[in-house]
Amino acid sequence: MSEIITEKKELIVVENLKKYFPIKSGLFKKTVKYVRAVENISFTIKEGETLGIVGESGCGKSTTGRTLLRLLEKTEGEVYFDGKPVFDLPKDELRKLRTDMQMVFQDPYSSLNPRMTVGEIVGEALSEHGIARGQENVEMVKDIIEKCGLAPYHIRRYPHEFSGGQRQRIGIARALALKPKFVVCDEPVSALDVSIQSQVLNLLMDLQQEMGLTYLFISHDLSVVKHISDRIGVMYLGSMVELAPKDELYDNPLHPYTQALLSAIPLPDPRNRRKRIILKGDIPSPSNPPSGCRFHTRCPYVMDQCKVEVPEFREAKPEHFVSCHLIK
């Protein structure tokens, strides 16, 4: 009897999302221009999938993640969670949705309240949402921190008593205490030692399998993203320039920017060396982005068309999307 394969549904749908930050000047603080942090990006994330987002610092990765969770209000576009329009929900429905959407922050120290114990940090959301209080709250906190690799007695300690890796485990436990469906991981291992990074990555992957989680994993480390992701999106100056399954992206990058990023990954064998692609010039300011393709000021293959026409983000191969005039 043949096995029936069921298609996983799309948990997150992002359509033409934009996020601009106003720049104010003068005595009356009038808005003179905008920082175009996220510019017209679209993608989907299926249930149980990990979508990685990579790019240089300042390309809009973290802003994208925070806007998805409505920690930041959108400028334009739509975000749907399980079919619900996130930005159209009233406050009471948005509050309920918070239990299904959580975030693991980059800095495991500044994201934890130093005046609260681990038990209070992890259990706060359980109390606020009326899920568990008193002894039931304590037992649920002990259970989740054990799943995250800490001991039950750690609930009485404060954040400064832990190492960086342990603090990040506390941050993960806090995010997962409400048993969410979707978690934004905003560079969760970038502040950790390399030896600890692999432990935290494997923990996230194990918890994903155990709890059926869906991740948006943000990082600037291409090796880390490949390890944990199913698909990878590449961002440059607020725009998504390429999106593909991880093996397809690494084996056959289509966009010149992706090719340059991948050429910088060191190989384990020192006898093998990649041909480095060195990009010339600096990243333009997001408050004054170039016309046409945003990458044309640094692209080694720039054409006249690139300077005036924004390339369409389209499917060049099955499940492989790219925004480049070179790809016909």
mmCIF file of C-alpha atoms in Angstrom:
data_model
loop_
_atom_site.group_PDB
_atom_site.id
_atom_site.type_symbol
_atom_site.label_atom_id
_atom_site.label_comp_id
_atom_site.label_asym_id
_atom_site.label_seq_id
_atom_site.Cartn_x
_atom_site.Cartn_y
_atom_site.Cartn_z
ATOM 1 C CA MET A 1 0.000 0.000 0.000
ATOM 2 C CA SER A 2 1.575 3.313 -1.074
ATOM 3 C CA GLU A 3 2.223 5.943 1.583
ATOM 4 C CA ILE A 4 0.137 9.102 1.295
ATOM 5 C CA ILE A 5 2.244 12.265 1.440
ATOM 6 C CA THR A 6 0.346 15.247 2.816
ATOM 7 C CA GLU A 7 1.434 18.714 1.782
ATOM 8 C CA LYS A 8 2.237 20.911 4.773
ATOM 9 C CA LYS A 9 0.243 24.114 4.914
ATOM 10 C CA GLU A 10 1.781 27.576 4.897
ATOM 11 C CA LEU A 11 1.872 28.916 8.445
ATOM 12 C CA ILE A 12 3.412 32.317 7.570
ATOM 13 C CA VAL A 13 2.636 34.256 4.406
ATOM 14 C CA VAL A 14 4.389 37.586 3.795
ATOM 15 C CA GLU A 15 3.185 39.733 0.892
ATOM 16 C CA ASN A 16 5.047 42.843 -0.295
ATOM 17 C CA LEU A 17 6.117 43.832 3.213
ATOM 18 C CA LYS A 18 7.662 47.275 3.693
ATOM 19 C CA LYS A 19 9.009 48.898 6.845
ATOM 20 C CA TYR A 20 10.284 52.482 6.776
ATOM 21 C CA PHE A 21 11.625 54.471 9.732
ATOM 22 C CA PRO A 22 11.160 58.268 9.552
ATOM 23 C CA ILE A 23 14.154 60.619 9.807
ATOM 24 C CA LYS A 24 13.104 63.827 11.531
ATOM 25 C CA SER A 25 14.929 67.163 11.424
ATOM 26 C CA GLY A 26 14.504 70.809 12.296
ATOM 27 C CA LEU A 27 12.848 72.679 15.148
ATOM 28 C CA PHE A 28 9.444 71.058 14.598
ATOM 29 C CA LYS A 29 10.895 67.592 13.946
ATOM 30 C CA LYS A 30 9.416 67.230 10.507
ATOM 31 C CA THR A 31 9.998 64.020 8.592
ATOM 32 C CA VAL A 32 12.550 64.785 5.882
ATOM 33 C CA LYS A 33 13.165 61.246 4.555
ATOM 34 C CA TYR A 34 12.853 57.572 5.498
ATOM 35 C CA VAL A 35 15.192 54.700 6.252
ATOM 36 C CA ARG A 36 13.866 51.971 3.956
ATOM 37 C CA ALA A 37 14.773 49.049 6.221
ATOM 38 C CA VAL A 38 12.530 46.472 4.512
ATOM 39 C CA GLU A 39 11.498 47.019 0.898
ATOM 40 C CA ASN A 40 8.758 44.965 -0.720
ATOM 41 C CA ILE A 41 9.672 41.412 0.332
ATOM 42 C CA SER A 42 7.469 38.330 -0.044
ATOM 43 C CA PHE A 43 7.917 34.745 1.157
ATOM 44 C CA THR A 44 6.139 31.884 2.916
ATOM 45 C CA ILE A 45 7.083 29.489 5.733
ATOM 46 C CA LYS A 46 5.426 26.076 5.981
ATOM 47 C CA GLU A 47 4.537 24.304 9.222
ATOM 48 C CA GLY A 48 7.551 22.586 10.779
ATOM 49 C CA GLU A 49 9.976 24.318 8.410
ATOM 50 C CA THR A 50 13.001 26.467 9.179
ATOM 51 C CA LEU A 51 13.524 29.427 6.861
ATOM 52 C CA GLY A 52 16.946 31.026 7.238
ATOM 53 C CA ILE A 53 17.599 34.657 6.357
ATOM 54 C CA VAL A 54 21.171 35.843 5.757
ATOM 55 C CA GLY A 55 22.834 39.069 4.688
ATOM 56 C CA GLU A 56 25.279 41.750 5.807
ATOM 57 C CA SER A 57 24.675 43.794 8.944
ATOM 58 C CA GLY A 58 22.016 46.444 8.354
ATOM 59 C CA CYS A 59 20.277 44.612 5.496
ATOM 60 C CA GLY A 60 16.942 44.437 7.366
ATOM 61 C CA LYS A 61 16.995 40.856 8.691
ATOM 62 C CA SER A 62 16.070 41.660 12.296
ATOM 63 C CA THR A 63 13.564 44.327 11.257
ATOM 64 C CA THR A 64 11.830 41.711 9.108
ATOM 65 C CA GLY A 65 11.570 39.295 12.035
ATOM 66 C CA ARG A 66 10.256 41.921 14.453
ATOM 67 C CA THR A 67 7.721 43.194 11.925
ATOM 68 C CA LEU A 68 6.386 39.665 11.350
ATOM 69 C CA LEU A 69 5.588 39.433 15.060
ATOM 70 C CA ARG A 70 4.106 42.956 15.025
ATOM 71 C CA LEU A 71 6.702 44.182 17.485
ATOM 72 C CA LEU A 72 7.069 46.863 14.816
ATOM 73 C CA GLU A 73 4.162 48.211 12.799
ATOM 74 C CA LYS A 74 4.335 47.726 9.035
ATOM 75 C CA THR A 75 4.523 50.559 6.495
ATOM 76 C CA GLU A 76 2.859 48.539 3.729
ATOM 77 C CA GLY A 77 2.132 44.921 2.852
ATOM 78 C CA GLU A 78 0.512 42.032 4.674
ATOM 79 C CA VAL A 79 1.554 39.253 7.052
ATOM 80 C CA TYR A 80 -0.711 36.249 7.590
ATOM 81 C CA PHE A 81 -0.291 33.790 10.449
ATOM 82 C CA ASP A 82 -2.280 30.590 9.954
ATOM 83 C CA GLY A 83 -4.578 32.520 7.628
ATOM 84 C CA LYS A 84 -5.100 35.456 10.039
ATOM 85 C CA PRO A 85 -3.988 38.958 8.964
ATOM 86 C CA VAL A 86 -1.617 39.916 11.794
ATOM 87 C CA PHE A 87 -1.860 43.697 11.296
ATOM 88 C CA ASP A 88 -5.664 43.765 11.113
ATOM 89 C CA LEU A 89 -6.270 41.968 14.415
ATOM 90 C CA PRO A 90 -7.752 43.952 17.344
ATOM 91 C CA LYS A 91 -5.789 44.059 20.619
ATOM 92 C CA ASP A 92 -7.610 41.199 22.333
ATOM 93 C CA GLU A 93 -7.095 38.816 19.389
ATOM 94 C CA LEU A 94 -3.492 39.930 18.967
ATOM 95 C CA ARG A 95 -2.877 39.140 22.638
ATOM 96 C CA LYS A 96 -4.172 35.600 22.085
ATOM 97 C CA LEU A 97 -1.945 35.290 19.025
ATOM 98 C CA ARG A 98 1.120 36.154 21.133
ATOM 99 C CA THR A 99 1.007 32.672 22.651
ATOM 100 C CA ASP A 100 1.607 31.203 19.175
ATOM 101 C CA MET A 101 4.347 33.631 18.058
ATOM 102 C CA GLN A 102 7.518 34.130 20.103
ATOM 103 C CA MET A 103 11.073 35.403 19.681
ATOM 104 C CA VAL A 104 14.571 34.408 20.818
ATOM 105 C CA PHE A 105 16.737 37.527 20.964
ATOM 106 C CA GLN A 106 20.364 37.940 19.945
ATOM 107 C CA ASP A 107 21.929 39.081 23.227
ATOM 108 C CA PRO A 108 21.182 36.541 25.963
ATOM 109 C CA TYR A 109 22.163 38.987 28.704
ATOM 110 C CA SER A 110 20.432 42.264 27.832
ATOM 111 C CA SER A 111 17.204 40.434 26.905
ATOM 112 C CA LEU A 112 16.840 39.008 30.435
ATOM 113 C CA ASN A 113 15.730 41.127 33.409
ATOM 114 C CA PRO A 114 18.649 41.016 35.901
ATOM 115 C CA ARG A 115 16.287 41.600 38.851
ATOM 116 C CA MET A 116 14.171 38.529 38.146
ATOM 117 C CA THR A 117 15.023 34.894 38.852
ATOM 118 C CA VAL A 118 14.952 32.322 36.071
ATOM 119 C CA GLY A 119 11.664 30.999 37.419
ATOM 120 C CA GLU A 120 10.102 34.470 37.252
ATOM 121 C CA ILE A 121 11.509 35.179 33.763
ATOM 122 C CA VAL A 122 10.273 31.939 32.215
ATOM 123 C CA GLY A 123 7.016 31.814 34.183
ATOM 124 C CA GLU A 124 5.978 35.442 33.661
ATOM 125 C CA ALA A 125 4.202 34.817 30.352
ATOM 126 C CA LEU A 126 2.362 31.800 31.809
ATOM 127 C CA SER A 127 0.951 34.049 34.535
ATOM 128 C CA GLU A 128 0.178 36.987 32.237
ATOM 129 C CA HIS A 129 -1.824 34.823 29.840
ATOM 130 C CA GLY A 130 -3.621 33.010 32.667
ATOM 131 C CA ILE A 131 -2.218 29.615 31.708
ATOM 132 C CA ALA A 132 -0.646 28.642 35.037
ATOM 133 C CA ARG A 133 -0.079 30.245 38.428
ATOM 134 C CA GLY A 134 1.346 29.166 41.765
ATOM 135 C CA GLN A 135 2.772 25.651 42.008
ATOM 136 C CA GLU A 136 1.476 24.691 38.566
ATOM 137 C CA ASN A 137 3.493 27.574 37.112
ATOM 138 C CA VAL A 138 6.626 26.374 38.934
ATOM 139 C CA GLU A 139 6.211 22.816 37.638
ATOM 140 C CA MET A 140 5.720 24.011 34.049
ATOM 141 C CA VAL A 141 8.806 26.222 34.311
ATOM 142 C CA LYS A 142 10.897 23.333 35.659
ATOM 143 C CA ASP A 143 9.704 21.137 32.794
ATOM 144 C CA ILE A 144 10.605 23.589 30.030
ATOM 145 C CA ILE A 145 14.017 24.544 31.435
ATOM 146 C CA GLU A 146 14.893 20.845 31.734
ATOM 147 C CA LYS A 147 13.989 20.437 28.055
ATOM 148 C CA CYS A 148 16.374 23.328 27.362
ATOM 149 C CA GLY A 149 19.265 21.665 29.194
ATOM 150 C CA LEU A 150 19.115 23.346 32.615
ATOM 151 C CA ALA A 151 18.456 21.872 36.055
ATOM 152 C CA PRO A 152 15.257 22.446 38.118
ATOM 153 C CA TYR A 153 17.185 24.189 40.921
ATOM 154 C CA HIS A 154 18.281 26.882 38.441
ATOM 155 C CA ILE A 155 14.853 28.548 38.747
ATOM 156 C CA ARG A 156 16.011 30.267 41.964
ATOM 157 C CA ARG A 157 19.091 31.850 40.372
ATOM 158 C CA TYR A 158 19.562 35.163 38.555
ATOM 159 C CA PRO A 159 20.839 35.706 34.980
ATOM 160 C CA HIS A 160 24.285 36.987 36.048
ATOM 161 C CA GLU A 161 24.998 33.605 37.662
ATOM 162 C CA PHE A 162 25.001 31.820 34.294
ATOM 163 C CA SER A 163 27.346 31.577 31.329
ATOM 164 C CA GLY A 164 26.400 33.025 27.931
ATOM 165 C CA GLY A 165 25.267 29.649 26.605
ATOM 166 C CA GLN A 166 23.141 28.989 29.686
ATOM 167 C CA ARG A 167 21.562 32.444 29.445
ATOM 168 C CA GLN A 168 20.586 31.766 25.857
ATOM 169 C CA ARG A 169 18.977 28.507 26.988
ATOM 170 C CA ILE A 170 16.943 30.583 29.458
ATOM 171 C CA GLY A 171 15.891 32.857 26.589
ATOM 172 C CA ILE A 172 14.837 29.816 24.557
ATOM 173 C CA ALA A 173 12.901 28.408 27.525
ATOM 174 C CA ARG A 174 11.091 31.724 27.963
ATOM 175 C CA ALA A 175 10.097 31.732 24.275
ATOM 176 C CA LEU A 176 8.870 28.127 24.373
ATOM 177 C CA ALA A 177 7.053 28.252 27.731
ATOM 178 C CA LEU A 178 3.765 29.153 25.993
ATOM 179 C CA LYS A 179 4.194 26.280 23.498
ATOM 180 C CA PRO A 180 4.154 28.533 20.420
ATOM 181 C CA LYS A 181 3.816 27.373 16.827
ATOM 182 C CA PHE A 182 6.214 29.945 15.340
ATOM 183 C CA VAL A 183 9.510 31.282 16.719
ATOM 184 C CA VAL A 184 11.734 34.024 15.293
ATOM 185 C CA CYS A 185 15.362 33.279 16.204
ATOM 186 C CA ASP A 186 17.247 36.574 15.823
ATOM 187 C CA GLU A 187 20.931 35.585 15.600
ATOM 188 C CA PRO A 188 20.587 33.384 18.713
ATOM 189 C CA VAL A 189 24.143 32.016 18.584
ATOM 190 C CA SER A 190 26.161 34.978 17.275
ATOM 191 C CA ALA A 191 27.173 36.113 20.800
ATOM 192 C CA LEU A 192 28.318 32.606 21.842
ATOM 193 C CA ASP A 193 31.605 30.725 21.571
ATOM 194 C CA VAL A 194 31.865 28.385 18.588
ATOM 195 C CA SER A 195 31.849 25.294 20.839
ATOM 196 C CA ILE A 196 28.608 26.457 22.484
ATOM 197 C CA GLN A 197 26.985 27.479 19.183
ATOM 198 C CA SER A 198 26.663 23.875 18.013
ATOM 199 C CA GLN A 199 25.055 22.848 21.320
ATOM 200 C CA VAL A 200 22.421 25.590 21.098
ATOM 201 C CA LEU A 201 21.748 24.871 17.398
ATOM 202 C CA ASN A 202 21.244 21.174 18.100
ATOM 203 C CA LEU A 203 18.977 22.070 21.029
ATOM 204 C CA LEU A 204 16.817 24.228 18.747
ATOM 205 C CA MET A 205 16.598 21.421 16.196
ATOM 206 C CA ASP A 206 15.693 18.825 18.832
ATOM 207 C CA LEU A 207 13.005 21.088 20.300
ATOM 208 C CA GLN A 208 11.628 21.705 16.813
ATOM 209 C CA GLN A 209 11.153 17.965 16.311
ATOM 210 C CA GLU A 210 9.711 17.439 19.786
ATOM 211 C CA MET A 211 7.319 20.404 19.817
ATOM 212 C CA GLY A 212 6.508 20.746 16.108
ATOM 213 C CA LEU A 213 7.955 24.266 15.870
ATOM 214 C CA THR A 214 8.322 26.500 12.831
ATOM 215 C CA TYR A 215 11.380 28.796 12.764
ATOM 216 C CA LEU A 216 12.495 31.966 11.061
ATOM 217 C CA PHE A 217 16.251 31.793 11.703
ATOM 218 C CA ILE A 218 18.167 35.050 11.206
ATOM 219 C CA SER A 219 21.961 35.042 10.987
ATOM 220 C CA HIS A 220 24.943 36.463 9.149
ATOM 221 C CA ASP A 221 26.839 33.151 9.439
ATOM 222 C CA LEU A 222 26.225 31.116 6.284
ATOM 223 C CA SER A 223 27.562 27.870 7.779
ATOM 224 C CA VAL A 224 25.220 28.123 10.775
ATOM 225 C CA VAL A 225 22.216 28.857 8.551
ATOM 226 C CA LYS A 226 22.928 25.861 6.304
ATOM 227 C CA HIS A 227 23.092 23.554 9.330
ATOM 228 C CA ILE A 228 19.645 24.411 10.678
ATOM 229 C CA SER A 229 17.586 25.679 7.699
ATOM 230 C CA ASP A 230 15.414 23.950 5.104
ATOM 231 C CA ARG A 231 15.299 26.995 2.803
ATOM 232 C CA ILE A 232 17.423 30.146 2.812
ATOM 233 C CA GLY A 233 16.611 33.699 1.782
ATOM 234 C CA VAL A 234 19.360 36.224 1.024
ATOM 235 C CA MET A 235 18.703 39.904 1.790
ATOM 236 C CA TYR A 236 20.563 42.962 0.538
ATOM 237 C CA LEU A 237 19.728 46.528 1.576
ATOM 238 C CA GLY A 238 16.194 45.662 2.658
ATOM 239 C CA SER A 239 15.298 43.524 -0.372
ATOM 240 C CA MET A 240 15.143 39.752 -0.831
ATOM 241 C CA VAL A 241 17.472 38.921 -3.724
ATOM 242 C CA GLU A 242 17.368 35.116 -3.667
ATOM 243 C CA LEU A 243 15.358 32.333 -1.995
ATOM 244 C CA ALA A 244 15.885 28.601 -2.476
ATOM 245 C CA PRO A 245 16.231 25.216 -0.703
ATOM 246 C CA LYS A 246 19.548 25.237 1.146
ATOM 247 C CA ASP A 247 21.382 22.669 -0.987
ATOM 248 C CA GLU A 248 20.203 24.304 -4.209
ATOM 249 C CA LEU A 249 21.316 27.729 -2.974
ATOM 250 C CA TYR A 250 24.777 26.562 -1.924
ATOM 251 C CA ASP A 251 25.371 24.393 -4.995
ATOM 252 C CA ASN A 252 23.898 26.742 -7.588
ATOM 253 C CA PRO A 253 23.687 30.383 -6.426
ATOM 254 C CA LEU A 254 22.194 32.595 -9.148
ATOM 255 C CA HIS A 255 22.457 36.125 -7.780
ATOM 256 C CA PRO A 256 25.907 37.809 -7.902
ATOM 257 C CA TYR A 257 25.531 38.909 -4.266
ATOM 258 C CA THR A 258 24.820 35.346 -3.111
ATOM 259 C CA GLN A 259 27.810 34.128 -5.102
ATOM 260 C CA ALA A 260 30.035 36.676 -3.357
ATOM 261 C CA LEU A 261 28.741 35.706 0.090
ATOM 262 C CA LEU A 262 29.274 31.986 -0.498
ATOM 263 C CA SER A 263 32.791 32.549 -1.837
ATOM 264 C CA ALA A 264 33.765 33.902 1.597
ATOM 265 C CA ILE A 265 32.924 30.684 3.491
ATOM 266 C CA PRO A 266 36.192 29.012 4.604
ATOM 267 C CA LEU A 267 36.716 25.368 3.646
ATOM 268 C CA PRO A 268 37.840 22.804 6.280
ATOM 269 C CA ASP A 269 40.690 21.561 4.071
ATOM 270 C CA PRO A 270 43.336 24.331 3.725
ATOM 271 C CA ARG A 271 44.522 22.784 0.435
ATOM 272 C CA ASN A 272 41.166 23.615 -1.140
ATOM 273 C CA ARG A 273 40.479 27.278 -1.706
ATOM 274 C CA ARG A 274 37.492 28.983 -3.206
ATOM 275 C CA LYS A 275 37.926 31.763 -5.687
ATOM 276 C CA ARG A 276 36.989 34.816 -3.642
ATOM 277 C CA ILE A 277 34.648 37.361 -5.168
ATOM 278 C CA ILE A 278 35.580 40.740 -3.723
ATOM 279 C CA LEU A 279 32.777 43.294 -3.954
ATOM 280 C CA LYS A 280 33.921 46.852 -4.616
ATOM 281 C CA GLY A 281 32.512 49.915 -2.905
ATOM 282 C CA ASP A 282 30.425 50.309 0.237
ATOM 283 C CA ILE A 283 26.825 49.379 0.970
ATOM 284 C CA PRO A 284 24.605 52.344 0.025
ATOM 285 C CA SER A 285 22.580 54.069 2.723
ATOM 286 C CA PRO A 286 19.079 52.611 3.251
ATOM 287 C CA SER A 287 17.835 56.198 3.551
ATOM 288 C CA ASN A 288 19.048 56.914 0.005
ATOM 289 C CA PRO A 289 19.063 53.595 -1.889
ATOM 290 C CA PRO A 290 20.172 53.508 -5.537
ATOM 291 C CA SER A 291 17.592 53.431 -8.309
ATOM 292 C CA GLY A 292 16.847 50.222 -10.194
ATOM 293 C CA CYS A 293 18.504 47.153 -8.710
ATOM 294 C CA ARG A 294 19.847 48.050 -5.262
ATOM 295 C CA PHE A 295 22.943 45.905 -5.844
ATOM 296 C CA HIS A 296 23.962 47.529 -9.130
ATOM 297 C CA THR A 297 26.512 49.896 -7.492
ATOM 298 C CA ARG A 298 28.615 46.889 -6.408
ATOM 299 C CA CYS A 299 27.695 44.252 -9.006
ATOM 300 C CA PRO A 300 30.541 43.049 -11.287
ATOM 301 C CA TYR A 301 28.001 42.271 -14.052
ATOM 302 C CA VAL A 302 26.025 45.529 -13.970
ATOM 303 C CA MET A 303 24.127 46.526 -17.139
ATOM 304 C CA ASP A 304 22.352 49.758 -18.067
ATOM 305 C CA GLN A 305 19.011 48.084 -17.381
ATOM 306 C CA CYS A 306 20.069 47.392 -13.771
ATOM 307 C CA LYS A 307 20.495 51.113 -13.066
ATOM 308 C CA VAL A 308 16.937 52.097 -13.924
ATOM 309 C CA GLU A 309 14.687 49.033 -13.622
ATOM 310 C CA VAL A 310 13.961 47.078 -10.435
ATOM 311 C CA PRO A 311 14.310 43.349 -11.246
ATOM 312 C CA GLU A 312 11.279 41.159 -10.597
ATOM 313 C CA PHE A 313 11.566 38.576 -7.804
ATOM 314 C CA ARG A 314 10.577 35.513 -9.800
ATOM 315 C CA GLU A 315 10.926 31.727 -9.905
ATOM 316 C CA ALA A 316 13.937 30.943 -12.104
ATOM 317 C CA LYS A 317 13.846 27.215 -11.273
ATOM 318 C CA PRO A 318 11.384 25.115 -9.272
ATOM 319 C CA GLU A 319 11.347 26.635 -5.742
ATOM 320 C CA HIS A 320 14.363 28.820 -6.619
ATOM 321 C CA PHE A 321 13.488 32.517 -6.685
ATOM 322 C CA VAL A 322 15.863 35.310 -7.685
ATOM 323 C CA SER A 323 15.753 39.041 -8.357
ATOM 324 C CA CYS A 324 18.282 39.710 -11.130
ATOM 325 C CA HIS A 325 18.191 40.941 -14.745
ATOM 326 C CA LEU A 326 20.977 38.466 -15.641
ATOM 327 C CA ILE A 327 18.659 35.525 -15.088
ATOM 328 C CA LYS A 328 16.296 35.178 -18.044
#
